[in-house]
Coordinates of C-alpha atoms in Angstrom, one line a residue:
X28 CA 0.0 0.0 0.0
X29 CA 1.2 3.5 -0.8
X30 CA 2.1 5.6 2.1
X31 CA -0.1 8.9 2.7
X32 CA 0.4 11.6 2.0
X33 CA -0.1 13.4 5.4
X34 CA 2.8 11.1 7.2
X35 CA 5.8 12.6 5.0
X36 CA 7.9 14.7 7.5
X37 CA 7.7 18.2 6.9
X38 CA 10.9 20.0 6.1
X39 CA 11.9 22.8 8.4
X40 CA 11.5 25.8 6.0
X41 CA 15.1 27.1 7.8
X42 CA 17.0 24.3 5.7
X43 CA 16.0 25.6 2.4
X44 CA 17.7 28.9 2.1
X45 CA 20.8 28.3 5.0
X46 CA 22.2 31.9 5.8
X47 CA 25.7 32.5 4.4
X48 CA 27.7 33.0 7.3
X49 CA 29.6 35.9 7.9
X50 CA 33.3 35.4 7.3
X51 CA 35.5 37.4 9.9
X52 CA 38.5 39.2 8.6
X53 CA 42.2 37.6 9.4
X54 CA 45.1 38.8 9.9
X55 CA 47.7 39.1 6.9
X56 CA 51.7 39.2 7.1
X57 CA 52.5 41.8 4.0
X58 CA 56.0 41.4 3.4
X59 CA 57.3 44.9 1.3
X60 CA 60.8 45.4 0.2
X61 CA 62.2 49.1 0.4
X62 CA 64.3 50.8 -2.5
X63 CA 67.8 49.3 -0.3
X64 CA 66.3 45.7 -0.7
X65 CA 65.8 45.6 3.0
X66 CA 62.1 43.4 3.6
X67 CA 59.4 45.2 5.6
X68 CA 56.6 42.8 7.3
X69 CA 53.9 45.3 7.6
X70 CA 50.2 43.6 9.9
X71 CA 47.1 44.0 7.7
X72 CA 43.6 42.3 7.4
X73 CA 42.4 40.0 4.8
X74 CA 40.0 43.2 3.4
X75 CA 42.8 45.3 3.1
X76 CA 43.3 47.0 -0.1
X77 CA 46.7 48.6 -1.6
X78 CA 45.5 51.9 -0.5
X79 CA 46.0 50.6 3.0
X80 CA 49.1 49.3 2.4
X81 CA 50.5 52.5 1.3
X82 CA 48.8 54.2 4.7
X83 CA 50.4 51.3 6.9
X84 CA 53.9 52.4 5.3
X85 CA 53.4 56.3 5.8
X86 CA 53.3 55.3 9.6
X87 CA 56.4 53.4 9.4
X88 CA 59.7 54.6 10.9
X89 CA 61.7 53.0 7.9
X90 CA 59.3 54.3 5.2
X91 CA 57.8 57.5 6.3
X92 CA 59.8 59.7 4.5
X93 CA 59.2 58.0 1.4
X94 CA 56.5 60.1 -1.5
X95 CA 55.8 59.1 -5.0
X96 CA 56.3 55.6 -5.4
X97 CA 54.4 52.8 -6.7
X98 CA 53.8 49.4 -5.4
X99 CA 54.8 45.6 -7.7
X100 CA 54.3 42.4 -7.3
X101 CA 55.6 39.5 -9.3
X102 CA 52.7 38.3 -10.7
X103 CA 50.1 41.3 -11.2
X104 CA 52.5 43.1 -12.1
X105 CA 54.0 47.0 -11.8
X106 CA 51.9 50.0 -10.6
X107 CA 49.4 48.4 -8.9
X108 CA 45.6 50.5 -8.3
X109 CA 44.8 50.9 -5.2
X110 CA 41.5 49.4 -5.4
X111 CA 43.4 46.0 -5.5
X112 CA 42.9 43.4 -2.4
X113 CA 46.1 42.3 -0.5
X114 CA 44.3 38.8 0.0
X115 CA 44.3 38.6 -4.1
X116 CA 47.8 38.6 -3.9
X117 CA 49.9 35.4 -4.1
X118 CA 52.3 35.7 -2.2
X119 CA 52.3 38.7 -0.6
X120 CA 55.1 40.5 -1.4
X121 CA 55.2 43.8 -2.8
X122 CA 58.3 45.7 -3.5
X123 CA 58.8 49.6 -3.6
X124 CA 59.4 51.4 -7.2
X125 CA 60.3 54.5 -7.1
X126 CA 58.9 57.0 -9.6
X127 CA 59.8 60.4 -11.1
X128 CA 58.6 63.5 -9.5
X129 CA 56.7 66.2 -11.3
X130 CA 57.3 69.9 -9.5
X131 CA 54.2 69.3 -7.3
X132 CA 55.4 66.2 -5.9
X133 CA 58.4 67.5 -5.3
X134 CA 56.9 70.2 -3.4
X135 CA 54.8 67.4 -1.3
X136 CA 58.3 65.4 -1.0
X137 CA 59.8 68.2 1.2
X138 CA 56.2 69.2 3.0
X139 CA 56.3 65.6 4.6
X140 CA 59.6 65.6 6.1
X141 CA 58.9 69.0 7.5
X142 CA 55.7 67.5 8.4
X143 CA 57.4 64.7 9.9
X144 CA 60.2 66.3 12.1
X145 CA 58.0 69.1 13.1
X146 CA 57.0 67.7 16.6
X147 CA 60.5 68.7 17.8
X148 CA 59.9 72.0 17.3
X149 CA 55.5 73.3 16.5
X150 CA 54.2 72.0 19.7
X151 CA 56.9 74.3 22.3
X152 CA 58.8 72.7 25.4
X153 CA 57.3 69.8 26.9
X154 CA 56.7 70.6 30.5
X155 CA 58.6 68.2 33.2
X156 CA 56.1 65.8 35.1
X157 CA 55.8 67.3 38.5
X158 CA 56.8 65.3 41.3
X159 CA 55.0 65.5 44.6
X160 CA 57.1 67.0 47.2
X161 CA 58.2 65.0 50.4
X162 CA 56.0 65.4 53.3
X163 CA 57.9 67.5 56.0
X164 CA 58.0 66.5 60.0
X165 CA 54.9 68.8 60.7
X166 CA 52.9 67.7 58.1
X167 CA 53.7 63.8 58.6
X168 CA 52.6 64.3 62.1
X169 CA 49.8 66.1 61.3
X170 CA 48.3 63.5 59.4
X171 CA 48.8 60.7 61.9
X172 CA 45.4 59.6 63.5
X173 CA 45.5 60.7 66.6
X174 CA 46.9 64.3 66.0
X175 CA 44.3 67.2 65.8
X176 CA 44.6 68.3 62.3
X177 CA 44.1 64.5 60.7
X178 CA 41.4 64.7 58.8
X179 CA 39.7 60.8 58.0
X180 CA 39.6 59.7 54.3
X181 CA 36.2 59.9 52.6
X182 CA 35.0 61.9 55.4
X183 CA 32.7 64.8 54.9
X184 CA 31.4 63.9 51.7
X185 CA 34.1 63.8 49.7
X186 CA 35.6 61.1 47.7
X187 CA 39.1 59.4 47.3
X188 CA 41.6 60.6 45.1
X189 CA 41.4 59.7 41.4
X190 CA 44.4 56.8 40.5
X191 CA 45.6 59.2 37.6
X192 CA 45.2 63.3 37.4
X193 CA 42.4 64.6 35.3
X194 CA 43.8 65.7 31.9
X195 CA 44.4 69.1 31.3
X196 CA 43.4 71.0 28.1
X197 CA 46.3 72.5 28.1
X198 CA 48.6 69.2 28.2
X199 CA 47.1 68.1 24.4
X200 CA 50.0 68.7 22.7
X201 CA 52.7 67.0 25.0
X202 CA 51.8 63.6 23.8
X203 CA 52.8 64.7 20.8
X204 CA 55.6 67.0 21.7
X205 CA 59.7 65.8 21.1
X206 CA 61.3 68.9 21.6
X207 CA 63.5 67.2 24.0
X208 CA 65.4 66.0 21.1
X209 CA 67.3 67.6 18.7
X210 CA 65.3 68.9 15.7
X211 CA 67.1 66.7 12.7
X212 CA 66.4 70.0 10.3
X213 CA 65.8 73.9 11.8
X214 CA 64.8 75.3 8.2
X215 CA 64.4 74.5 4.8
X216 CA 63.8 77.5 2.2
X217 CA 63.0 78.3 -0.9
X218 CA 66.4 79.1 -2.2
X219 CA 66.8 82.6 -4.6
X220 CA 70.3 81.6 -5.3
X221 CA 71.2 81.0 -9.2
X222 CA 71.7 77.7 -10.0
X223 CA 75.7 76.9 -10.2
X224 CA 75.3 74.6 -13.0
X225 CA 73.0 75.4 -15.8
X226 CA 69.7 74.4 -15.2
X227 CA 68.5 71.5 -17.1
X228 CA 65.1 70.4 -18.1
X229 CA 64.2 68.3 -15.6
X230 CA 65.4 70.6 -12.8
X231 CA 62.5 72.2 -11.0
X232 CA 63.6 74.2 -8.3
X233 CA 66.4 75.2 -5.3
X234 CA 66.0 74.7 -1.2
X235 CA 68.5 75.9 1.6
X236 CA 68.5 73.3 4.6
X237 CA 70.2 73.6 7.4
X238 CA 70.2 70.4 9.8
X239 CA 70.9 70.1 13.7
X240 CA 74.8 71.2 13.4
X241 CA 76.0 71.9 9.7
X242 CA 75.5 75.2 7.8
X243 CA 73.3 76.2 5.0
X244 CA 73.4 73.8 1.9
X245 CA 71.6 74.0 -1.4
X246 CA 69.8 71.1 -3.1
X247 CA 68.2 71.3 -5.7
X248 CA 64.8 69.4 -6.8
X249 CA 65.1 67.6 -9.9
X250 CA 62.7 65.2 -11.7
X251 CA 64.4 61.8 -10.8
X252 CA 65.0 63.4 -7.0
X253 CA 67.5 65.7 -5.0
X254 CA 70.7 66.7 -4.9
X255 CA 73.4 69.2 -3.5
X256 CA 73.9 72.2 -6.1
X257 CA 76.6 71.2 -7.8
X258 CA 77.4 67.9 -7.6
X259 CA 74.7 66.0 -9.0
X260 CA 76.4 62.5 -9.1
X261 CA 75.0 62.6 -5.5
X262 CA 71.5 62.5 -6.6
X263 CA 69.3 60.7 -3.9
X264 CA 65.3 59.6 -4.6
X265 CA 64.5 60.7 -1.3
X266 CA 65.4 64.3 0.3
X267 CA 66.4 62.4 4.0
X268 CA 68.6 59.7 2.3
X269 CA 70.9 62.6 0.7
X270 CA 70.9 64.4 4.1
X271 CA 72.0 60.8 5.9
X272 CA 74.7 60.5 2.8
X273 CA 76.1 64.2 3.4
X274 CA 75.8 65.0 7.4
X275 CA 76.6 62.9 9.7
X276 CA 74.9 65.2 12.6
X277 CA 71.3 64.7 11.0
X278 CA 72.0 61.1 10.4
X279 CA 72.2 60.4 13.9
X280 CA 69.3 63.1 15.0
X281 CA 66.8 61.4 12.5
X282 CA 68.0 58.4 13.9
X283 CA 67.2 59.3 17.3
X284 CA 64.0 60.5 16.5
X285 CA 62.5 57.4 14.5
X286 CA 63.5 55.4 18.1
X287 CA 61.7 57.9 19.9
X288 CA 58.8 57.2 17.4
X289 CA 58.8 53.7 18.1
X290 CA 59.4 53.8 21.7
X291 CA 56.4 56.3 22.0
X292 CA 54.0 53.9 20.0
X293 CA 55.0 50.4 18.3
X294 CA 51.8 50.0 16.6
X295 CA 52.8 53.4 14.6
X296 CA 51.0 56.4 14.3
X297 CA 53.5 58.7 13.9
X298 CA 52.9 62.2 15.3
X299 CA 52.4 64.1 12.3
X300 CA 49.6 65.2 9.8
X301 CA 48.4 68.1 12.0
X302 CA 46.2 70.4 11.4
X303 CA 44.6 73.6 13.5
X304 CA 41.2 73.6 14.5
X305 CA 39.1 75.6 16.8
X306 CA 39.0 74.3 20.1
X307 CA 42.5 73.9 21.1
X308 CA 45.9 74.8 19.3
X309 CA 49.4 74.5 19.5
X310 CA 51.3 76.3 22.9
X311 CA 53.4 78.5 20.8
X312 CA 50.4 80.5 19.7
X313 CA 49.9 81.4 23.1
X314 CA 53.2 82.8 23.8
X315 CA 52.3 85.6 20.5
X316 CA 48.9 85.5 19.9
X317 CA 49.6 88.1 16.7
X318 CA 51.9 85.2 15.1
X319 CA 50.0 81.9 14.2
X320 CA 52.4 79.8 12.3
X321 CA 50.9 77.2 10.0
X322 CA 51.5 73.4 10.5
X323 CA 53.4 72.0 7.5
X324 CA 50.1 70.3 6.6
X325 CA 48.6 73.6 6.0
X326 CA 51.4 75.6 5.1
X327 CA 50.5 76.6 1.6
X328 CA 54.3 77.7 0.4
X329 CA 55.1 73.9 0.3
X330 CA 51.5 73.4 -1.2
X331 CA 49.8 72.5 1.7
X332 CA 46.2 73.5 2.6
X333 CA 42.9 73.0 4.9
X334 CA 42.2 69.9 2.9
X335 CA 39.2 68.7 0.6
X336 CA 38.0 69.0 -2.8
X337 CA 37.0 72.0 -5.0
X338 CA 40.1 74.3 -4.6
X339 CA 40.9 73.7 -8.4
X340 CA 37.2 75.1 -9.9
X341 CA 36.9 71.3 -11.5
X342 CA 33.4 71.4 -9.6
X343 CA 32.1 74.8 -10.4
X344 CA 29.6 73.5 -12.5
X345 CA 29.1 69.8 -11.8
X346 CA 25.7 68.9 -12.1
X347 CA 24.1 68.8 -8.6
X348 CA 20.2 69.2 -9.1
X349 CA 20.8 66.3 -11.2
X350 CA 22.5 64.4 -9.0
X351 CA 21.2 65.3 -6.2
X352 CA 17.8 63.7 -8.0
X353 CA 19.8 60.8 -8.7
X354 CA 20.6 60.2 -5.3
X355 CA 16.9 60.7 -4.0
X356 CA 15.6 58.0 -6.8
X357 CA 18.4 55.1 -6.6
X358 CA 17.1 51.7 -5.5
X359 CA 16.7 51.4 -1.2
X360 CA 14.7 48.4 0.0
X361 CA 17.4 46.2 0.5
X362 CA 20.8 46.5 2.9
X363 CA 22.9 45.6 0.0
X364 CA 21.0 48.8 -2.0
X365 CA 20.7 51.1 0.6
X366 CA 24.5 50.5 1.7
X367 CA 25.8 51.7 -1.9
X368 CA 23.1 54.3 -2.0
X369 CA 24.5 55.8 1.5
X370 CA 28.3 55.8 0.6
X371 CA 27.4 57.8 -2.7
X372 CA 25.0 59.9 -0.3
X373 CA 28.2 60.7 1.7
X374 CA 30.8 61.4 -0.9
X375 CA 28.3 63.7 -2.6
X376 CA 27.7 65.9 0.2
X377 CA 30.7 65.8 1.3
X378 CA 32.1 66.9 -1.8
X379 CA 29.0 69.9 -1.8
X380 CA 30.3 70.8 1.5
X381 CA 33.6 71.3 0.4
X382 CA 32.3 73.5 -2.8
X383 CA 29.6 75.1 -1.0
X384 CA 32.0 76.6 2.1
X385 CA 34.8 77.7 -0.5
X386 CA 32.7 79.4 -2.7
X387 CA 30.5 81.0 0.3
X388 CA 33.8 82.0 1.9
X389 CA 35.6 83.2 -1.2
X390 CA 32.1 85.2 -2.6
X391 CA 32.1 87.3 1.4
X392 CA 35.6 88.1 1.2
X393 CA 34.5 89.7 -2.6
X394 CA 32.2 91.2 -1.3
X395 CA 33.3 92.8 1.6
X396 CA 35.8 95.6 -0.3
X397 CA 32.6 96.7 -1.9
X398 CA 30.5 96.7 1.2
X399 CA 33.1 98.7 3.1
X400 CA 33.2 101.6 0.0
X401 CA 29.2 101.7 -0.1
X402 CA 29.2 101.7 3.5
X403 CA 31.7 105.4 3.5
X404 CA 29.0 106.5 0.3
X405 CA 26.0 106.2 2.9
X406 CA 27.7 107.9 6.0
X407 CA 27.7 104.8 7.9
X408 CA 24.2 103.1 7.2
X409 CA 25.1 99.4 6.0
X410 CA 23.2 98.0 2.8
X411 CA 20.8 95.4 4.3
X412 CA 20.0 93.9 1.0
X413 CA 21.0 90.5 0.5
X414 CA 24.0 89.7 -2.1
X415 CA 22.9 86.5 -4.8
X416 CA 25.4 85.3 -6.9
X417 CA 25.1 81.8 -9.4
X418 CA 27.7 79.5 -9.2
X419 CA 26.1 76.6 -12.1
X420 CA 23.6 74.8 -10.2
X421 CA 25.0 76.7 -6.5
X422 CA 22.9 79.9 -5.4
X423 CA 24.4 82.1 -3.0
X424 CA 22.6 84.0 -0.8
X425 CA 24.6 86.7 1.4
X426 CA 23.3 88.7 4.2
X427 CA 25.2 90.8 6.9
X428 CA 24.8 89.9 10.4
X429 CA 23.4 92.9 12.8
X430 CA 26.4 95.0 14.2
X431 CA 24.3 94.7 17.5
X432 CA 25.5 91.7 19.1
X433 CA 22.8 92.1 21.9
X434 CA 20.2 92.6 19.1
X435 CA 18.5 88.5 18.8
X436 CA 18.0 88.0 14.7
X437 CA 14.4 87.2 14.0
X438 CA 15.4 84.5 11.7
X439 CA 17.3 81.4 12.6
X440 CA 19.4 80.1 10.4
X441 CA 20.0 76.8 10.8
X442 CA 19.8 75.3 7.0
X443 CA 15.7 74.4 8.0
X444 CA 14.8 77.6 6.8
X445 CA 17.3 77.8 3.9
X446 CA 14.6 76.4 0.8
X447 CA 12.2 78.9 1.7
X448 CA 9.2 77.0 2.7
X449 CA 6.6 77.8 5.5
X450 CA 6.3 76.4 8.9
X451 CA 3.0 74.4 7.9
X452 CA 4.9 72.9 4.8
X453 CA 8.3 72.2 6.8
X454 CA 6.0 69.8 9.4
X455 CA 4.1 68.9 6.9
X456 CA 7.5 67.3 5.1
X457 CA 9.1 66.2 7.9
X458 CA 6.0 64.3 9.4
X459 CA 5.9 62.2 6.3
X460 CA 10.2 62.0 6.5
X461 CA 9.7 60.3 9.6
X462 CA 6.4 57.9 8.3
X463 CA 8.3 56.8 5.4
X464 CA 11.7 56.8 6.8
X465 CA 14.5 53.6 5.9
X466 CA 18.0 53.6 7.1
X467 CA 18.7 57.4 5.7
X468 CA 15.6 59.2 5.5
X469 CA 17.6 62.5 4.5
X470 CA 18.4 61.3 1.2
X471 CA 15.2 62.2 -0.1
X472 CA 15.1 65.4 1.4
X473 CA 17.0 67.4 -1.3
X474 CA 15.8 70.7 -0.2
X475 CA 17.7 69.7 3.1
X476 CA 20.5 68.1 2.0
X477 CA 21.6 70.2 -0.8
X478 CA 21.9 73.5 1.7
X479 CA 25.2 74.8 3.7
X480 CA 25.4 77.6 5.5
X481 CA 28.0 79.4 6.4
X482 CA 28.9 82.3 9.1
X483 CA 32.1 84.3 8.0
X484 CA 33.5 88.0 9.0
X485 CA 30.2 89.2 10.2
X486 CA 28.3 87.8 6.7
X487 CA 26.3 85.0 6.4
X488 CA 26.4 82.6 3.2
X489 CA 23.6 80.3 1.9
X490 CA 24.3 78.0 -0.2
X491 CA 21.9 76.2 -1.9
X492 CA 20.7 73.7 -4.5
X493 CA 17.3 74.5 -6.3
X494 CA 15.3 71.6 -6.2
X495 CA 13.6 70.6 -9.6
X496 CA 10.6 68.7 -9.7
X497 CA 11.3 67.6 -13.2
X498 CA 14.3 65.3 -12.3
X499 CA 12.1 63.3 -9.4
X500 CA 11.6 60.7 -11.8
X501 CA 15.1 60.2 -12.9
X502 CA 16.1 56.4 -13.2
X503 CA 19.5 55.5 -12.0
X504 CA 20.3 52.7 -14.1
X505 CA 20.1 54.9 -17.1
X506 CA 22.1 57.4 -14.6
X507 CA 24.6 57.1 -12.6
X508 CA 26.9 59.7 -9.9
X509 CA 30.7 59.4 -10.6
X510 CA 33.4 61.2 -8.1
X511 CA 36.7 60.4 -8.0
X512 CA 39.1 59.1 -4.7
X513 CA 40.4 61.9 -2.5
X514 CA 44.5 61.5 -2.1
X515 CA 45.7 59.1 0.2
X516 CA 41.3 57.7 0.7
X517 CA 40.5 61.4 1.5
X518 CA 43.1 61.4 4.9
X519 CA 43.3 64.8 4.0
X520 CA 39.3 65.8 4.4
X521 CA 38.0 69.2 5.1
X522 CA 37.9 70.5 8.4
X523 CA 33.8 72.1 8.2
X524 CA 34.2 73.3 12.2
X525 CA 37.2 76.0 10.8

């Protein structure tokens, strides 16, 4: 007889689809040999990518000093993208090629040693730990138990001492601070000196250094790297490795200091790379308020700057209604979907933000020579109009603050009230924000997202993207937003609280 039907056991719906299981990063020994053939092991993760790999060896004592280069490997090849995986890589050994310098790398050569020497001398003396003082006889018999002035601990309400002393604001910067060593260079200059041999081609330009102990020397920049003026059979890749070659005195100083480095941290993460912000700064500052001198990293005579995108004008006119739209329509009802959507969500407005603040700052500073000759024309009665100006797709909206400061503005501007819509509308929109909200409701809110305001030598900027109802429908497979890497995975990002 044929079984029935009904006694078949049911299978457990869980064994049809199994969930993939998760597979945890490892750890990954990437062996890397330097220009002088000496091997590097450098600790990575299996999702590392070369980008990583080129950060890991930034941080390194041996490698540090070392700019344009690319990375090899003996099967994929030369030049290596930094989009490719470590764990793709059999075996894992890359090797450093060095590569020829154009004028602005050359520039961004020397800005990273000063960068990387300047904790001996940016952040001012480090202050001695104090040591408490040794109880006298009075006071040690004061605090015995039985004399009058002992005073039991945790009595009266208060507490026992903390293990370690609060930190002090003012004690940031000694983590960071070396001046106890001897700076490896006290200057390097643009030199105005003619060159002693004829300058050639791939000669870019001339620097006076002057290390620890040793007088002024020229060297000169050159395409395939640096040497003394003069005597180019010295050339060196790498500005430190002619300085080690010639001077004895920095040799051991730069020597001294990459210990320090590793005695301060092994795991690396060399003090350098900083840049000022506004809630604390370096000591010196304090000492002359009137002189603020720039961190290398900002230090805009070896190319340095406040970081970000849109200081070349390459964005001026990129299309941001349109992608803005794009943004609002792409696909969101899965993780996979919506974690693609939010990373192009957040390199989009963080390359507006970086447009939108340069512009708004650079339009007030225009406008303030005019404001100041209008304002002599009208005996002293400001202009109250507001100042628009059209950047492509960026409106810029300027107003003067009041020059009471007591005086409360009747309009707060804190981007809400940037598109221009009412208070009815502006609940209206965000109740049904909140009703129909995923993972990153503010996406869809263009008229939100596409606004930065900015505060600026007594003017306010808005910045703002119109929002077009024509483009709601746009469908992002036919579209799609393209923005290119930031140097070094954007390590260099704009500092928006400045």
């Amino acid at each position: 007889m044929a079984p029935k039907a009904g006694k078949a056991k049911p299978k457990a719906k869980g064994d049809k689809k199994k969930k993939e299981e998760k597979v945890l990063p490892t750890v990954l020994d990437v062996t890397v040999e330097a220009p002088d053939y000496t091997h590097l092991t450098l600790k990575g993760i299996s999702t590392d990518r070369i980008l990583d790999v080129r950060k890991l060896l930034a941080v390194h004592v041996d490698t540090c000093h070392i700019t344009s280069f690319s990375l090899s490997h003996e099967v994929r090849g030369p030049q290596l993208k930094d989009t490719v995986e470590i764990a793709s890589l059999k075996p894992c050994h890359l090797s450093i090629v060095e590569e020829k310098y154009t004028e602005e790398l050359a520039v961004a050569h020397v800005r990273r040693l000063l960068d990387v020497v300047a904790c001996t001398t940016a952040f001012g003396v480090k202050k001695p730990e104090q040591k408490p003082a040794p109880a006298t006889d009075a006071a040690a018999e004061a605090a015995k138990p039985g004399s009058p002035g002992a005073v039991v601990a945790g009595g009266g309400g208060g507490g026992e001492e903390p293990m370690y002393p609060p930190p002090k604001l003012g004690e940031f910067y000694d983590f960071f601070s070396f001046s106890h060593l001897s700076p490896p260079i006290q200057y390097i200059r643009r030199s105005t000196r003619p060159f002693v041999d004829d300058k050639r081609e791939e000669d870019f330009f001339q620097i006076d250094v002057r290390v620890c102990n040793g007088k002024p020397v020229t060297i000169v920049a050159s395409r395939a790297g640096f040497y003394p003026s003069g005597k180019r059979a010295l050339i060196n890749h790498s500005l430190v490795g002619l300085l080690q070659q010639t001077n004895r005195g920095f040799e051991a100083a730069y020597k001294a200091l990459m210990k320090a480095f590793v005695e301060h941290n092994k795991f690396g993460n060399l003090p350098y790379g900083f840049r000022s912000n506004t809630w604390v700064v370096p000591p010196v500052v304090a000492d002359s308020p009137s002189v603020f001198p720039p961190l290398p990293t900002e230090d805009e005579t070896w190319g340095g700057n406040g970081g970000g995108l849109g200081r070349d004008g390459k964005h001026d006119h990129r299309p941001w209604v349109k992608e803005f739209a794009i943004l609002a329509a792409m696909p969101c009802k899965t993780a996979e979907e919506r974690q693609v959507r939010d990373r192009k969500a957040f390199l989009l407005h963080s390359l507006f933000v970086d447009v939108g603040v340069l512009k708004a700052i650079a339009a007030i500073q225009n406008l303030i020579p005019d404001d100041k000759s209008s304002h002599e024309k009208t005996n002293g009665t400001a202009s109250s109009v507001p100042h628009t100006q059209q950047i492509g797709d960026m409106k810029i909206t300027i107003t003067k603050d009041k020059a009471d400061a007591s005086s409360k503005s009747d309009v707060k501007l804190d981007g809400s009230q940037a598109p221009g819509v009412s208070f009815d509308e502006l609940a209206k929109r965000n109740l049904l924000k909140g009703i129909t909200a995923d993972e990153s409701a503010t996406v869809h809110d263009t008229a939100t997202l596409g606004v930065v305001v900015v505060k600026h030598c007594g003017y306010t900027a808005v910045v703002q993207v119109p929002l077009d109802a024509q483009l709601t429908t746009v469908v992002p497979a036919q579209q799609d937003i393209h923005i290119e890497d930031q140097p070094e995975g954007g390590s260099n990002a704009l500092n928006v609280n400045r």
